[in-house]
Coordinates of C-alpha atoms (C1' of nucleotides) in Angstrom, one line a residue:
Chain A
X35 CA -38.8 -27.3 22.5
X36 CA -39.8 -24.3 24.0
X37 CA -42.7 -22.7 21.3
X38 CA -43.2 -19.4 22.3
X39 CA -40.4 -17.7 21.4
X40 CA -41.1 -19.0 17.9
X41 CA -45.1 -18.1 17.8
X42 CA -43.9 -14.6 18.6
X43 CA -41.0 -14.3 15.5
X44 CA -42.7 -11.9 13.4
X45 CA -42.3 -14.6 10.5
X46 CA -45.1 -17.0 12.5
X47 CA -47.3 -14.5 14.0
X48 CA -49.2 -13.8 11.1
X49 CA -49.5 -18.0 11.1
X50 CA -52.7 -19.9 11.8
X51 CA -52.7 -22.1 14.5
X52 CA -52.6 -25.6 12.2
X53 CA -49.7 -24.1 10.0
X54 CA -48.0 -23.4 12.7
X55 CA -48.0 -26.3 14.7
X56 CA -47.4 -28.1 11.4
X57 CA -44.6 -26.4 11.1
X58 CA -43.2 -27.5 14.7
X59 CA -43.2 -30.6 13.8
X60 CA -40.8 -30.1 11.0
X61 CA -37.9 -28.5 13.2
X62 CA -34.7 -29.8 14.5
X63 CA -33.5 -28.6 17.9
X64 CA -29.8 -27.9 18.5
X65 CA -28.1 -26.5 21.2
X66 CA -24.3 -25.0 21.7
X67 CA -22.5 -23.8 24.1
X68 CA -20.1 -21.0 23.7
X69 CA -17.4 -21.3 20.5
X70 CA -19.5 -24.2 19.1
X71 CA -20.4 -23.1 15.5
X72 CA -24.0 -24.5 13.6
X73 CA -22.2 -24.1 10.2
X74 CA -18.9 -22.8 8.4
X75 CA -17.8 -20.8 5.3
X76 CA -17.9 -23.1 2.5
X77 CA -20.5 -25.5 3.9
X78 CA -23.2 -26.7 2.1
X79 CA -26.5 -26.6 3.5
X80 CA -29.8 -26.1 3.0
X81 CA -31.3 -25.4 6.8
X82 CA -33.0 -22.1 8.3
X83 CA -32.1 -21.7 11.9
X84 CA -34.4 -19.2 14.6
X85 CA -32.3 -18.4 18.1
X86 CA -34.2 -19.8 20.6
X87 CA -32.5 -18.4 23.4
X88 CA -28.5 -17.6 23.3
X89 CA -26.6 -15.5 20.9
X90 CA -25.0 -16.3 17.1
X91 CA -22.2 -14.5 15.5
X92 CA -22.0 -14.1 11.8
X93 CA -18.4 -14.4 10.9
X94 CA -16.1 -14.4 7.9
X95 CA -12.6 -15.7 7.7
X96 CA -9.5 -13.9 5.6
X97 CA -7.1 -16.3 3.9
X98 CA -4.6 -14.8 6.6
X99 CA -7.0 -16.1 9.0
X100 CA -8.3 -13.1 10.2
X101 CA -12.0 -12.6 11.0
X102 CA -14.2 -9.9 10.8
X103 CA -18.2 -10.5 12.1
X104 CA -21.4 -9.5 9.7
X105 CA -23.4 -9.7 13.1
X106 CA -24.8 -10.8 16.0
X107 CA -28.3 -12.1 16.4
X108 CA -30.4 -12.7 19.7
X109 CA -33.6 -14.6 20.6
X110 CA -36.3 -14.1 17.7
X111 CA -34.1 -13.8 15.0
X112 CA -32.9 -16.4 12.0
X113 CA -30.1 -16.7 9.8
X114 CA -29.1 -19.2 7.0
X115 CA -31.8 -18.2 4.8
X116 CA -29.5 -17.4 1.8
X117 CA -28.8 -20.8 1.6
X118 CA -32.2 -21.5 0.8
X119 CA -32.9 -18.8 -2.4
X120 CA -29.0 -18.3 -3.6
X121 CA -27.8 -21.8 -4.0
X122 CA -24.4 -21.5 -3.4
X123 CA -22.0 -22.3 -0.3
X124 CA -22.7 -20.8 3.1
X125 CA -20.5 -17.4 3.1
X126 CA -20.1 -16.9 6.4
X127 CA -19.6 -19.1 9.6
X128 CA -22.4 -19.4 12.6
X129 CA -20.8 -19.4 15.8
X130 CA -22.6 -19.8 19.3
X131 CA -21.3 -16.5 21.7
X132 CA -22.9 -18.2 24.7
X133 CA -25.1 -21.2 25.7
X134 CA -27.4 -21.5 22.7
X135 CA -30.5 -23.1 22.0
X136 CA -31.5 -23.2 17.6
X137 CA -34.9 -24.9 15.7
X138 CA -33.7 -25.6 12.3
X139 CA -36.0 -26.1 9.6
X140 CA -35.1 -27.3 6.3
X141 CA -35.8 -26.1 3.1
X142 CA -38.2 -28.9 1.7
X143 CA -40.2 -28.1 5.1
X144 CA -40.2 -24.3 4.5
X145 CA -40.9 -25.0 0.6
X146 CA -44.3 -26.9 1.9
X147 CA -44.8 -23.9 4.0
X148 CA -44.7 -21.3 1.8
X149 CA -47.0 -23.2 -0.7
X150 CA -50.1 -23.7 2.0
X151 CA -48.9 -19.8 3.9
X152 CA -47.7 -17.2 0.8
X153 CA -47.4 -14.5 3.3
X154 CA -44.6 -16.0 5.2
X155 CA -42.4 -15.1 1.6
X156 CA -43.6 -11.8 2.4
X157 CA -42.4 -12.3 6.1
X158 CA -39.2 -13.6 4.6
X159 CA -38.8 -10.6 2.3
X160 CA -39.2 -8.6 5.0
X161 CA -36.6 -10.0 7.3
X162 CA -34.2 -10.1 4.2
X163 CA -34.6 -6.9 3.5
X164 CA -34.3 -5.7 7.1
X165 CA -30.8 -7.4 7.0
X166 CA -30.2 -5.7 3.5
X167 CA -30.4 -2.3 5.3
X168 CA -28.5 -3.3 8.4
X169 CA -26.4 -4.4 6.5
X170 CA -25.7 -1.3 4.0
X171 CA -25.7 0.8 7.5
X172 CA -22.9 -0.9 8.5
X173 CA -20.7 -0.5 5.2
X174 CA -21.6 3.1 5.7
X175 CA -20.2 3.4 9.1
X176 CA -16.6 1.5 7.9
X177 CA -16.5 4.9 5.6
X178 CA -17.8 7.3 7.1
X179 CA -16.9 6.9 10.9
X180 CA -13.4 6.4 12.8
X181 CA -12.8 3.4 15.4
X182 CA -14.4 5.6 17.9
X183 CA -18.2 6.4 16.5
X184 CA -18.2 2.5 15.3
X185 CA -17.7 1.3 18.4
X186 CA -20.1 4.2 19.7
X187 CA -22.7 2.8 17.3
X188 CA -21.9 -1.2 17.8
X189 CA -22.6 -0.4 21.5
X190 CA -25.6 1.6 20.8
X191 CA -27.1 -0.9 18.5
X192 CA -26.4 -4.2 20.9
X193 CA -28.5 -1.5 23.9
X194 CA -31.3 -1.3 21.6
X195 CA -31.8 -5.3 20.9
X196 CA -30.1 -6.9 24.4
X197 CA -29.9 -4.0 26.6
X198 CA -31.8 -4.2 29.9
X199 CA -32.2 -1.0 32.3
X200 CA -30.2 -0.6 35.5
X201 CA -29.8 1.3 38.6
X202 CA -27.7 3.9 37.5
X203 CA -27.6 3.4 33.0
X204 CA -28.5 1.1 30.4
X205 CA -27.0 -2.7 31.0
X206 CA -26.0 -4.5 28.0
X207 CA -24.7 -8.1 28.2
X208 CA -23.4 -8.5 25.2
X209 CA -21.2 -11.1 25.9
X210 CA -18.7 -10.6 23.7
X211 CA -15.0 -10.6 24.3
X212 CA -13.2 -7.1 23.1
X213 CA -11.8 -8.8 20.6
X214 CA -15.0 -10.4 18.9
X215 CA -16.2 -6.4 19.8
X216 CA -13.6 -5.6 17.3
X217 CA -14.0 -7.9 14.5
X218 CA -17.8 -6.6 14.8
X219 CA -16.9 -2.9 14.0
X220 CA -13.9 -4.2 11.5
X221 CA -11.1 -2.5 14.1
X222 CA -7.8 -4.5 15.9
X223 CA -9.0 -5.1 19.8
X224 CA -5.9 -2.3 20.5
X225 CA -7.9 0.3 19.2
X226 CA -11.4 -1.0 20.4
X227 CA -9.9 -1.3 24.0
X228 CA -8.9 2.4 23.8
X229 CA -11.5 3.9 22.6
X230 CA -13.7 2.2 25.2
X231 CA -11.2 3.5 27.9
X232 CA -11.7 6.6 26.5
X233 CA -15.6 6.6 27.2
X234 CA -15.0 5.1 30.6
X235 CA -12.9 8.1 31.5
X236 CA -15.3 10.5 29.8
X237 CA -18.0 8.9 32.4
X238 CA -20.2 7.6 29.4
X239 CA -19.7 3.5 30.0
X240 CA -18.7 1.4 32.9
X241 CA -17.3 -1.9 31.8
X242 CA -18.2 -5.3 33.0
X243 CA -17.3 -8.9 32.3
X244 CA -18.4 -9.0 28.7
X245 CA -21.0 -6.2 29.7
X246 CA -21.2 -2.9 29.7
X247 CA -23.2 -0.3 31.5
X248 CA -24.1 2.7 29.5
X249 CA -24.7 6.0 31.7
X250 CA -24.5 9.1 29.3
X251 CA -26.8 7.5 26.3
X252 CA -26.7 11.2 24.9
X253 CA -23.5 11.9 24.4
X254 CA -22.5 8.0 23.2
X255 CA -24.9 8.9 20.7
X256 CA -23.6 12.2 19.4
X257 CA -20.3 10.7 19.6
X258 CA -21.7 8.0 17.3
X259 CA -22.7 10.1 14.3
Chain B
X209 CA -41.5 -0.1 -23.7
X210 CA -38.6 -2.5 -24.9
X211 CA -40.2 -5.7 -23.5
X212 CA -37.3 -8.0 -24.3
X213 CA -35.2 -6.7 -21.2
X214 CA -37.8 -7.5 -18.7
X215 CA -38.7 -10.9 -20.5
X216 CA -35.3 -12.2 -19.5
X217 CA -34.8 -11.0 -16.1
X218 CA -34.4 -13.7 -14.3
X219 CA -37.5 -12.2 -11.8
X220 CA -40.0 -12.5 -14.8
X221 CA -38.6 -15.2 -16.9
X222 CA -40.8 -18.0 -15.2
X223 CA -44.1 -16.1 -15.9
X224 CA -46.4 -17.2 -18.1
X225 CA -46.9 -15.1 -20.9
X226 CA -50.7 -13.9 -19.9
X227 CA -49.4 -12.7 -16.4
X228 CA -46.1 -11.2 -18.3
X229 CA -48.3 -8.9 -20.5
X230 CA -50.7 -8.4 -17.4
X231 CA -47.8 -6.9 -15.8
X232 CA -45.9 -4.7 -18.8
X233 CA -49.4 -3.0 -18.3
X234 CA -48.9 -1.7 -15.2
X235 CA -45.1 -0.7 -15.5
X236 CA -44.1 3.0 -15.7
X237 CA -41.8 4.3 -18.3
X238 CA -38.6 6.4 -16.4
X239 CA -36.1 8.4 -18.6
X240 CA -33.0 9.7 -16.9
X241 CA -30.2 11.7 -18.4
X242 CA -26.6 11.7 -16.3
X243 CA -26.6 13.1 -12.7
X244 CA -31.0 13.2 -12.7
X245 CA -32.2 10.9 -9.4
X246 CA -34.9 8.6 -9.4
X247 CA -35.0 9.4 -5.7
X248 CA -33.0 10.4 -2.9
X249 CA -32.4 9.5 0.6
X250 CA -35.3 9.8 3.2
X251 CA -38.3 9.7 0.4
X252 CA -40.9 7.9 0.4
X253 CA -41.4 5.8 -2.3
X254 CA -43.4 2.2 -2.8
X255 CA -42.3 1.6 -5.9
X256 CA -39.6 -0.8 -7.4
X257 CA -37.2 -0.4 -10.7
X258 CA -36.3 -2.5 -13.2
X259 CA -32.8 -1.1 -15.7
X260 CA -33.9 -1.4 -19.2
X261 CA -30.9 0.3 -20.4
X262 CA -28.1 2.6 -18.6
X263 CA -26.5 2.0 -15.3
X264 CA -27.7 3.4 -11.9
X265 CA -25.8 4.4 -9.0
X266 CA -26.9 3.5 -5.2
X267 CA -25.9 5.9 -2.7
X268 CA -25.5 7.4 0.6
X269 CA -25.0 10.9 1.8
X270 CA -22.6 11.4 5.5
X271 CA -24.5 14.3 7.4
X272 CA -21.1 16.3 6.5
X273 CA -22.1 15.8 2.6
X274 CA -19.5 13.0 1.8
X275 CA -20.5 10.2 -0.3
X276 CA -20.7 6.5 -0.8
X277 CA -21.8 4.3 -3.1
X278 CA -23.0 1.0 -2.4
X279 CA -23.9 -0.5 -5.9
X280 CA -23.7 0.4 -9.1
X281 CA -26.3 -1.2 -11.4
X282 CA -27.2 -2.1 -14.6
X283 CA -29.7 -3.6 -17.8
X284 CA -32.0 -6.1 -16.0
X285 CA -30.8 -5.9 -12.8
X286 CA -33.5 -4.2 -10.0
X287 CA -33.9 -1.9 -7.1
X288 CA -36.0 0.0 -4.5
X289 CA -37.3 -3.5 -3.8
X290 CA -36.7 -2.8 -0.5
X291 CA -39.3 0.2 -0.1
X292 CA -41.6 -2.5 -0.6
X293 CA -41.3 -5.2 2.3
X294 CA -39.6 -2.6 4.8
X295 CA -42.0 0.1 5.5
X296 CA -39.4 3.2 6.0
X297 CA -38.2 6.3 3.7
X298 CA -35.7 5.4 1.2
X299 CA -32.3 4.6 3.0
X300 CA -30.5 5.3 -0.5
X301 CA -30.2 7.8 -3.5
X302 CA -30.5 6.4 -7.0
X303 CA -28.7 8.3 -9.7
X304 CA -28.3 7.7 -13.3
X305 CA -24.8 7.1 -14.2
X306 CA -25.4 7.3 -18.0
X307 CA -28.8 7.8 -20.1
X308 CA -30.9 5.5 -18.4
X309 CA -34.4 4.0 -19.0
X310 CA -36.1 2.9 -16.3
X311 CA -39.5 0.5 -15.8
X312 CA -41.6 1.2 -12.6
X313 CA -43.9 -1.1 -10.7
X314 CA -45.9 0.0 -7.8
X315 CA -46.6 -1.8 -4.8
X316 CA -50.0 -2.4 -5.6
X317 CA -49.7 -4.0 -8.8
X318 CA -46.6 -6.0 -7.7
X319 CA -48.8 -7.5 -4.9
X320 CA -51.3 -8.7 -7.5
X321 CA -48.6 -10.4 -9.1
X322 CA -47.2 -12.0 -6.0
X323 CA -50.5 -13.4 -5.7
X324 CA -51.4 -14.7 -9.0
X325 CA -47.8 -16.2 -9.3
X326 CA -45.9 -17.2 -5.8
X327 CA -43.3 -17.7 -7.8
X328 CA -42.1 -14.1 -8.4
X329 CA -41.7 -14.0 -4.5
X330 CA -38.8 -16.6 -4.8
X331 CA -37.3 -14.9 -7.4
X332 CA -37.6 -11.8 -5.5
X333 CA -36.1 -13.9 -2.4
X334 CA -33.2 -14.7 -4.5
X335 CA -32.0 -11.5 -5.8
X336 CA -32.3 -10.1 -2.1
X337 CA -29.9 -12.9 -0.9
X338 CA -27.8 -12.2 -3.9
X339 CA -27.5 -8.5 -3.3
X340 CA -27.5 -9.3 0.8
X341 CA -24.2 -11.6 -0.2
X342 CA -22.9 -8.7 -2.3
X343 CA -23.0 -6.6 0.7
X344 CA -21.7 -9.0 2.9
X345 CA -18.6 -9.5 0.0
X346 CA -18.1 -5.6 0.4
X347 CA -18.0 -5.3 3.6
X348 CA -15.1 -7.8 4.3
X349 CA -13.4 -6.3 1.7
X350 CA -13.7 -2.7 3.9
X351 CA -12.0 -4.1 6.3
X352 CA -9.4 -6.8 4.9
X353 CA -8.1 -4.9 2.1
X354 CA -5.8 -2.1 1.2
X355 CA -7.1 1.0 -1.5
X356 CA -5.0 -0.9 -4.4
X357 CA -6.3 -4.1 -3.5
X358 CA -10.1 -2.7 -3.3
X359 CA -10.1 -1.2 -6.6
X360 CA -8.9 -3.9 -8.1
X361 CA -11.3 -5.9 -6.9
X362 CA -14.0 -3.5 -8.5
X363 CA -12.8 -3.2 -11.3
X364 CA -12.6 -6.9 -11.7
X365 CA -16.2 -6.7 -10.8
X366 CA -17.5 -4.1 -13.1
X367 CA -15.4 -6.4 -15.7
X368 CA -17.9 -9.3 -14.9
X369 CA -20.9 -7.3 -15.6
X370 CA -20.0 -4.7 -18.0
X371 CA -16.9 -6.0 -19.5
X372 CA -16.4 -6.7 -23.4
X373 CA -14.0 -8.5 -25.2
X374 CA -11.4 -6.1 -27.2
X375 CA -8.2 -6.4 -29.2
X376 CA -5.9 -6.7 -26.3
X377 CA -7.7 -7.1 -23.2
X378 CA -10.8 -6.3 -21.5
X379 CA -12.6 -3.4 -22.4
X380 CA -15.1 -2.1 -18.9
X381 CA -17.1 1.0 -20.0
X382 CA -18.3 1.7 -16.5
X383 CA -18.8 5.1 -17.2
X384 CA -17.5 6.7 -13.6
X385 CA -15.3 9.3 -13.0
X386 CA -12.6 7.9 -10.5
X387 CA -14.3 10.3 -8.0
X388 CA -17.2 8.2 -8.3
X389 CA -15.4 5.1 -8.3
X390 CA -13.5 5.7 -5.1
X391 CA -17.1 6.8 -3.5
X392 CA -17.7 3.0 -4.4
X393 CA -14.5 1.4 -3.0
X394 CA -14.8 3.7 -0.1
X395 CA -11.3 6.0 -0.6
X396 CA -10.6 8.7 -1.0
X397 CA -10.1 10.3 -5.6
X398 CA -7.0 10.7 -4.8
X399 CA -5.9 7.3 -3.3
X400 CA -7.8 5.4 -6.2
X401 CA -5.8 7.6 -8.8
X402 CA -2.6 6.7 -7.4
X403 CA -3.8 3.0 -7.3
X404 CA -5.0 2.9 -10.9
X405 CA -1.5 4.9 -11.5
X406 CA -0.1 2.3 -10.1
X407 CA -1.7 -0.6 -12.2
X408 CA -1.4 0.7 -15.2
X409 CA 2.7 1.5 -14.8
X410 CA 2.5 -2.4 -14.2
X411 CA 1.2 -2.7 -17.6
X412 CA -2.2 -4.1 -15.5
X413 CA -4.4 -1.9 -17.0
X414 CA -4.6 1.0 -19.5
X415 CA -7.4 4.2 -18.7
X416 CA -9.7 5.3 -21.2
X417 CA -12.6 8.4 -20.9
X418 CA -14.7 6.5 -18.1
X419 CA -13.3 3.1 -19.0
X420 CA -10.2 0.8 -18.6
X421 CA -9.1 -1.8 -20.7
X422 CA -7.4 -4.9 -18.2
X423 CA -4.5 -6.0 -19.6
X424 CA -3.4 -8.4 -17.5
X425 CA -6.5 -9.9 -15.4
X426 CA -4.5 -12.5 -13.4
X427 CA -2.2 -10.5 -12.1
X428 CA -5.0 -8.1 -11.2
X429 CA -6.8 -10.8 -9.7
X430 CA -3.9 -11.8 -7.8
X431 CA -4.0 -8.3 -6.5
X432 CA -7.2 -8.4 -5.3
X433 CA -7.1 -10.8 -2.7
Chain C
dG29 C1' -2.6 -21.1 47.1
dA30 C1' 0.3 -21.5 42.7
dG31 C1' 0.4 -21.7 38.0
dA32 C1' -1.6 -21.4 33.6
dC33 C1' -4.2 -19.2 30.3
dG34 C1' -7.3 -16.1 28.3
dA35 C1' -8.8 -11.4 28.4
dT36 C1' -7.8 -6.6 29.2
dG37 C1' -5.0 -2.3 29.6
dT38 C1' -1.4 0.9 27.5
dG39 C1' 2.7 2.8 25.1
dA40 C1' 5.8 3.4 20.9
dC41 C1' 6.4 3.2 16.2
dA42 C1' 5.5 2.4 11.3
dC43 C1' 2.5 2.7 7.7
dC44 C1' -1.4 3.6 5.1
dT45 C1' -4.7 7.0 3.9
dT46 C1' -6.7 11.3 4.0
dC47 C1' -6.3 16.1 3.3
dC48 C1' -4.4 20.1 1.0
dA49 C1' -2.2 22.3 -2.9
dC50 C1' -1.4 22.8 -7.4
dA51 C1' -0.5 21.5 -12.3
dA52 C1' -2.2 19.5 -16.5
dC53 C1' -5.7 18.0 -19.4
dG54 C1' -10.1 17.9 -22.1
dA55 C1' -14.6 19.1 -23.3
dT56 C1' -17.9 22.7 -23.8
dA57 C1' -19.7 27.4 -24.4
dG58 C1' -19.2 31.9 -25.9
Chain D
dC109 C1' -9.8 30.6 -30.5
dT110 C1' -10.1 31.3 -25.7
dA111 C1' -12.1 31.0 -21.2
dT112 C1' -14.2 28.1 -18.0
dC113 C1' -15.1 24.1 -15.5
dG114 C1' -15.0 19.4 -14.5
dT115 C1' -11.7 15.7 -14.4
dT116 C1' -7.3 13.7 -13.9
dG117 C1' -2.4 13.5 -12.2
dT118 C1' 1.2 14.1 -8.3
dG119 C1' 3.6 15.6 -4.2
dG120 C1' 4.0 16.3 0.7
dA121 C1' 2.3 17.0 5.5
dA122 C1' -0.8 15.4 9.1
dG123 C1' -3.4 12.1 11.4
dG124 C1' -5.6 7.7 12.4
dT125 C1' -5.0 2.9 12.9
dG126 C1' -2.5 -1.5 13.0
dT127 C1' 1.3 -4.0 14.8
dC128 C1' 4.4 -5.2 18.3
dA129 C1' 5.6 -5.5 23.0
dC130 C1' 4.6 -6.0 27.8
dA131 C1' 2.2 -5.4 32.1
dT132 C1' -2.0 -6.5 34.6
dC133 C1' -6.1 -8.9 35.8
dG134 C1' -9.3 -12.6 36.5
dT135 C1' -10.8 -17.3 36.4
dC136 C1' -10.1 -22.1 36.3
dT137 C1' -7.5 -26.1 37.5
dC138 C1' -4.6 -28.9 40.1

DNA sequence: GAGACGATGTGACACCTTCCACAACGATAG
DNA sequence: CTATCGTTGTGGAAGGTGTCACATCGTCTC
């Protein structure tokens, strides 16, 4: 189980070195590969999960069967905490986007944690509330913008967590087909596709294989708002 | 200070009497007449609100003025608890709805009682997750459903927390114009009029001065999903 | 290399929703 | 009582998006 990814989640740094590897102890270690999912809608289950390396979708699933994703989380990040403080079913379905290493820790093991630590709740809070906003940004976006600007600002906000620079722009291997790009920015892949054409022939993007390479940050941004 | 309110919401209920009337100290007494803000979008503010009586509106201004609501709230239930754990300006505006009466907490005094009482923090933990589901609940409902079907999914909702029995049906005071109430479903006034038009020809519902009465709440609810 | 299959690119059309226009209604102030 | 202003009720045009239909491309397998 590689550690230090974990010691540096901002909900362990402020751990001492006893808690912490305490803590280790207590977590499970799964790993996926791409489609494999940790958990579904309607699941019970109690466990926290932190992305060790890889990449999670969020996902929920119409009676029609379609789907529309909540997000998608990298290295650093957990999700299944609402299972732990709002006892009902999981609401949404965890879904691996690529080779995908998790440390699970369940909620007796957190509970014996947050006796001995108090400040991890505030860590917990923090990363709740974090989500909270992210969250309310996006419900924003489905009102206020068209297809376009969400898929300006889906782009924008997968440069900021996995984007990487390159030669000539911003690299972001996001990994995610067009169509899972759509269900993220609540859109049919028709209209995702052309908008992105449309920012490939305004010189903003260059597409790649489940990447893109941003090269007009600036105006992908203006176009965003 | 009416007391009784706080003493049963569910984030004080576990106190102990002492810390209870250690903390009713501390609280701030807020009076708010329709349309008056407790604060507004990019203030800062460290301080958290309980509803003692009224109903609040949560929302969000587009640069080109256009609103959005994303909750409307009321007795017992809290907000701005996220000025608290996620250090940046207020990402909402709070409103009054009705005549409103407020109890304040600041950050400071809040921290002593997370430290006296851990407990609190759960219960703070668990209406996060609540209201992080709530978003989560809206946000698929952007994107899967129609106007009609959105409306009638809020008012079913506003029926669950504001609804009272009457002679025929269920009586919702929610107190918003339908302007307001399509800022909350995320339509446009005259969209959510021709819904609720719509419903009520259908014998579904019948409007009252900032209220309906649901006649038929299964067919309603059928219409919802 | 030949299929096969998933992913991507693009056009046409139908439909829902917004936007604009205007009428009707109700409460409040003078 | 009357004028005003916010709210509600409705119709029609314009525009954005979803759906359908097919072509193209790439990768993987045999």
């Amino acid at each position: 189980m590689d550690i230090e990814v974990l010691r540096r989640a901002p909900l362990f740094t402020t751990l001492s070195d006893e808690v912490f590897s305490a803590l280790t102890e207590e977590l499970t270690e799964v790993d996926l590969s791409r489609g494999a999912s940790v958990f579904r809608e309607g699941d019970q289950g109690d466990q926290l999960y932190f992305i060790v390396s890889g990449k999670i979708k969020l996902g929920r699933t119409a009676p029609d069967g379609r789907e529309n994703l909540l997000a998608v989380l990298g290295p650093g990040e957990l999700f299944g905490e609402m299972a732990l403080f709002d006892p009902s079913p999981r609401n949404a379905t965890a879904t691996a986007v690529s080779e995908t290493r998790l440390a699970g820790l369940r909620h007796e093991n957190l509970r014996k944690v947050l006796k001995t630590s108090p400040e991890v709740s505030v860590q917990l809070l923090q990363a709740l509330a974090r989500r909270l906003r992210r969250t309310n940004e996006s419900l924003a976006d489905l009102v206020f913008s068209d297809v376009p600007g969400r898929v300006a600002k889906a782009l924008l906000d997968l440069a900021d967590r996995f984007g990487r620079p390159a030669t000539d722009g911003v690299l972001v291997a996001h990994e995610l087909t067009q169509e899972e790009l759509a269900q993220l920015v609540g859109a049919s892949r028709e209209t995702v596709n052309k908008a992105l054409a449309e920012f490939v022939q305004r010189g903003w993007l260059r597409l790649e294989a489940r990447a893109v390479v941003i090269l007009d940050i600036q105006r992908l941004r203006q176009r965003s708002r």
